[in-house]
XYZ file of C-alpha atoms in Angstrom:
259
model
C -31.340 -97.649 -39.808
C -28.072 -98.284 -42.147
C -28.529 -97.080 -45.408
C -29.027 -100.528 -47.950
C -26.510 -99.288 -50.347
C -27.721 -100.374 -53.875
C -26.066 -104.378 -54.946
C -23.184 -103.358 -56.941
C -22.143 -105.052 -60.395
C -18.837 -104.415 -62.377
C -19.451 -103.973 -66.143
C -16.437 -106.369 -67.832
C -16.598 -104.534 -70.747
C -15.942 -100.913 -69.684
C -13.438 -102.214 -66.373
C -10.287 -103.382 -65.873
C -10.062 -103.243 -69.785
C -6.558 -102.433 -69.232
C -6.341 -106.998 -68.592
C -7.337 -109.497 -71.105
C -11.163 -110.727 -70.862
C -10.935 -113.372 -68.648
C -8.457 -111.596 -66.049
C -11.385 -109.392 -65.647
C -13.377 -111.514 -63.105
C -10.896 -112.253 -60.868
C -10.006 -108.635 -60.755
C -14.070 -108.042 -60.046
C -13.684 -110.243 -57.204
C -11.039 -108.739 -56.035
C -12.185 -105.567 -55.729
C -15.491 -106.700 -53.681
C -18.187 -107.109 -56.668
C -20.099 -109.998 -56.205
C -21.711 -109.986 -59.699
C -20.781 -109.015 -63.474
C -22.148 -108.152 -66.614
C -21.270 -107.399 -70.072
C -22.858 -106.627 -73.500
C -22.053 -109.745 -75.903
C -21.239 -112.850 -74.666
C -21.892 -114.578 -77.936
C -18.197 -114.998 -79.377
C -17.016 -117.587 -76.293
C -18.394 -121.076 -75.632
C -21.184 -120.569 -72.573
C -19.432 -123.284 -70.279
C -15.958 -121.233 -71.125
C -17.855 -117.818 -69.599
C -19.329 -120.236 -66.687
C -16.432 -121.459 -65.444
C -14.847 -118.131 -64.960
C -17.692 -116.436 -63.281
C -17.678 -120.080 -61.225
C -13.849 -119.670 -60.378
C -14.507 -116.202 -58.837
C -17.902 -116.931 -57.027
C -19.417 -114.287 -59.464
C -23.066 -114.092 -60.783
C -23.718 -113.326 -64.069
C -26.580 -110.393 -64.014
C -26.825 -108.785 -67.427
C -25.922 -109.734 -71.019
C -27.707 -108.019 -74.293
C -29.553 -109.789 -76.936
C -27.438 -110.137 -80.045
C -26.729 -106.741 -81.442
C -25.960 -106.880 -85.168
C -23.015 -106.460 -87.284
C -21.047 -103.649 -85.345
C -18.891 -102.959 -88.659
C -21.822 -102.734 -90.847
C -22.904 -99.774 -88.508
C -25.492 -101.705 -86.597
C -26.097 -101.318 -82.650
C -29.101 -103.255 -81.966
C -31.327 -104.397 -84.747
C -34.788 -105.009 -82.449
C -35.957 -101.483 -84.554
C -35.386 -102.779 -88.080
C -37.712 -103.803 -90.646
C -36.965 -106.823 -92.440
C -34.186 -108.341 -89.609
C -37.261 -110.093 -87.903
C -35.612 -113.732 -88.560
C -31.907 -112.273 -87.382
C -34.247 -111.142 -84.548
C -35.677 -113.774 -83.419
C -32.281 -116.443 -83.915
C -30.806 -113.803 -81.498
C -33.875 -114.869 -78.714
C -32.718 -118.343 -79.169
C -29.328 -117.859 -78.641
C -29.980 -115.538 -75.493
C -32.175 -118.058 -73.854
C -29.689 -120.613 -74.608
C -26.450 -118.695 -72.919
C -28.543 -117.793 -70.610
C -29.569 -120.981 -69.362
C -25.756 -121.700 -68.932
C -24.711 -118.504 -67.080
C -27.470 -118.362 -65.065
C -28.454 -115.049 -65.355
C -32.066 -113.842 -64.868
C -32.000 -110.338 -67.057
C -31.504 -109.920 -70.768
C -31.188 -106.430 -72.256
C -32.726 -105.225 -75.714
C -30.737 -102.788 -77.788
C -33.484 -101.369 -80.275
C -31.395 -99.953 -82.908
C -31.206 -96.297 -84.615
C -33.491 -95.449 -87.431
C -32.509 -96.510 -90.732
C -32.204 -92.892 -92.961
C -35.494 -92.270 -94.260
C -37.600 -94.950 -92.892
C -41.206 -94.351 -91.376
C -41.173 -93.757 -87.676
C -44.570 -96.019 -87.381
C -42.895 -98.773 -89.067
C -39.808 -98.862 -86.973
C -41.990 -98.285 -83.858
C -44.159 -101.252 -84.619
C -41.327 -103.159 -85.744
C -40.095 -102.942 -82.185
C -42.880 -103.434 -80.490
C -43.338 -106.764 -82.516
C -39.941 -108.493 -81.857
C -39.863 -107.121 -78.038
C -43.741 -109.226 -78.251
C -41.569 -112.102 -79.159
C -38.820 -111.633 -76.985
C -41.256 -111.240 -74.206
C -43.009 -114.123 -74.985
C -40.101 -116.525 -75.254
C -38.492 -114.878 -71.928
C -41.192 -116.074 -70.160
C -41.368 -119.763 -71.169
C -37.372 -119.740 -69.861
C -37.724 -117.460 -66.882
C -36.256 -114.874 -67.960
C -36.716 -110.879 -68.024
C -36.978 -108.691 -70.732
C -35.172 -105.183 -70.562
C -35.064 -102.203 -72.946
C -32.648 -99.496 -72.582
C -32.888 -95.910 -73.955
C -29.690 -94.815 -74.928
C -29.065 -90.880 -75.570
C -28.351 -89.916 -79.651
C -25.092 -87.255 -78.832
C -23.638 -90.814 -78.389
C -25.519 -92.991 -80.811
C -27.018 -90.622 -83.320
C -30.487 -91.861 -85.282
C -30.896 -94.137 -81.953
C -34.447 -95.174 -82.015
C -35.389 -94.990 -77.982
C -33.755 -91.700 -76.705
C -35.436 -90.933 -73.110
C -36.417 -93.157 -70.116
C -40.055 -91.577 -70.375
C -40.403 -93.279 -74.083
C -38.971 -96.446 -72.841
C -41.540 -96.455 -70.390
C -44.430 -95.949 -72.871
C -42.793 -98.519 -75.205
C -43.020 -101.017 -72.308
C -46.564 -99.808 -71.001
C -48.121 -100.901 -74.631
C -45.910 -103.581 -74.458
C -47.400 -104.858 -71.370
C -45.436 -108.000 -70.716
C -45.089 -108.953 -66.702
C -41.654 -109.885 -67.342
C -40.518 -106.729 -69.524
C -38.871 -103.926 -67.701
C -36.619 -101.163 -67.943
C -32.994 -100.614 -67.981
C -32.091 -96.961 -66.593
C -28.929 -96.070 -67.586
C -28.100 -92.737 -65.418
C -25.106 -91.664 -67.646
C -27.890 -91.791 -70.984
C -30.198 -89.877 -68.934
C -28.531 -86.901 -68.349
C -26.692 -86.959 -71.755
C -30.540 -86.118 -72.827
C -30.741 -83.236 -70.731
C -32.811 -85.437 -68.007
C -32.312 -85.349 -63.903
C -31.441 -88.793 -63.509
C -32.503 -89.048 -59.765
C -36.465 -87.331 -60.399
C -36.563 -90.132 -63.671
C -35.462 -93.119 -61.202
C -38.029 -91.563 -58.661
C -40.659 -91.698 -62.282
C -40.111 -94.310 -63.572
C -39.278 -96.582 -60.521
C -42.186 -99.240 -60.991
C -40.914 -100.189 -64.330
C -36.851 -100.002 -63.648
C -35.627 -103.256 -63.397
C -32.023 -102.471 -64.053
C -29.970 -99.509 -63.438
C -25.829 -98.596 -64.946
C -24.347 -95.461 -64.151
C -21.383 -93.482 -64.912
C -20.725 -89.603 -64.746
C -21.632 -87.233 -67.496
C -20.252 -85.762 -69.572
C -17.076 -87.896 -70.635
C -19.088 -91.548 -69.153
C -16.265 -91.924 -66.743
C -16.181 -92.541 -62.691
C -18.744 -90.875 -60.692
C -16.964 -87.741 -59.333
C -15.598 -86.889 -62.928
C -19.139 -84.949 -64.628
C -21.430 -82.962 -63.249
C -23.907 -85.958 -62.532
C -25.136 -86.636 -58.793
C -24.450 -90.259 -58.983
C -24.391 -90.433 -54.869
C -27.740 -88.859 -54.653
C -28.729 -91.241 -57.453
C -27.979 -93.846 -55.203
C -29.756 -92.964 -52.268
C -33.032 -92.185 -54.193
C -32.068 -95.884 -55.550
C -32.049 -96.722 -51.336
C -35.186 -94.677 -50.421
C -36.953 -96.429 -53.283
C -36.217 -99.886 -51.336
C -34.628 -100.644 -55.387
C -33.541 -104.134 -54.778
C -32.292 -105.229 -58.402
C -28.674 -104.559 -59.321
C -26.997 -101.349 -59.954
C -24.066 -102.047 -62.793
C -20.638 -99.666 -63.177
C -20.879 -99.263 -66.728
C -17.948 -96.496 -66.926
C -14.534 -95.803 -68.843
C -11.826 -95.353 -65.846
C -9.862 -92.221 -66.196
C -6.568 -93.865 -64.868
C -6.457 -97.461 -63.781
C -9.614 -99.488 -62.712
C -8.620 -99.620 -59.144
C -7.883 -96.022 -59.135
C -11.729 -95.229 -60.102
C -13.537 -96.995 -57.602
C -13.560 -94.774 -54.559
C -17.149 -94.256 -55.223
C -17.664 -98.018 -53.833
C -16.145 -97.240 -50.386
């Protein structure tokens, strides 16, 4: 039997950043991707981002919730105390660009510690708005996903390791909450990434990969990003597996892992 190969999706953010935004898709296209994603679609009109994704017969598989004030230092703000309302306007606006671009997934950036804060608080603080997010996700259809993301990168970042993402969402307990396994964040933490998909397979509902170190193309790091894939296979993973990797030269030039 023919190997499934995982479903592939180009990250918009991280390729063919060489072209403007909206050249992007049609270069996705191009190449052979049949879906995108990207972190923040919140600073274009919904029906702007549809059209394009319509114009290249592209889905639309990933976006995250809303993820702060970037300058201010922010990256994510699910974590903080006293953001709740920010929060929860950002679970509006999701469901609502959502609804337009038709995707089925929304990711949740928790946020790094504030200095000094109690861990309980911030934990429960989390837990809290991802109860909400849940919640509303399933009135619209929608998924919930929570991604660890390793602290070389992101230092103070609240949800290191796929193994406490997977607590986080086993006390969460929400059908339609799942998680998003990032290989490159995995190994930055010292983790195999193919035993943690193996792990933590019945909660994955997302997977983005690049090499480590560096978070370029598979074949630049030391990360087995083919064997990743066929543990992905022999898993029978049928979500989508996202590029979500700086090119070293040229887009084009990087993607001999897709052949």
């Amino acid at each position: 039997v023919a190997a499934t190969m995982p479903r592939f999706a180009a990250n918009l953010g991280f390729l063919w950043a060489e072209a403007p935004f909206e050249r992007r898709f049609g270069a996705a296209a191009a190449a052979g991707f049949a879906a995108v994603e990207f972190a923040q679609p919140y600073d274009r009109e919904p029906r702007e981002i549809a059209e394009l994704l319509e114009a290249n017969a592209l889905a639309m598989v990933l976006f995250n919730l809303p993820m702060g004030d970037k300058a201010a230092g922010d990256f994510g703000i699910a974590c903080l105390p006293g953001r709740e309302d920010e929060f929860r306007e950002g679970v509006a606006s999701a469901v609502a660009y959502a609804r337009v671009l038709g995707n089925e997934r929304v990711n949740c950036i928790a946020g790094k510690s504030p200095a000094g804060a109690d861990p309980a608080l911030v934990r429960a603080t989390l837990l809290a708005n991802l109860r909400h997010a849940a919640a509303e996700f399933a009135r619209a259809g929608l998924t919930l996903l929570v991604e660890p993301i390793n602290t070389v990168d992101v230092p103070g970042f609240c949800l290191a390791r796929q193994a406490e993402g997977a607590a986080l969402l086993a006390e969460l307990a929400a059908e339609n909450a799942g998680l998003q396994y990032d290989i490159y964040h995995a190994a930055m933490m010292g983790d195999d990434p193919v035993e943690g998909l193996a792990r933590h397979a019945p909660v994955i509902r997302h997977v983005q990969f690049a090499d480590a170190p560096g978070r370029h193309e598979p074949g630049t790091g030391r990360v087995d990003v083919a064997g990743c894939f066929r543990r992905l296979d022999a898993m029978g993973y049928a979500g989508w597996v996202a590029a979500e990797y700086r090119p070293t030269g040229p887009t084009a030039e990087s993607l001999g892992w897709l052949a």
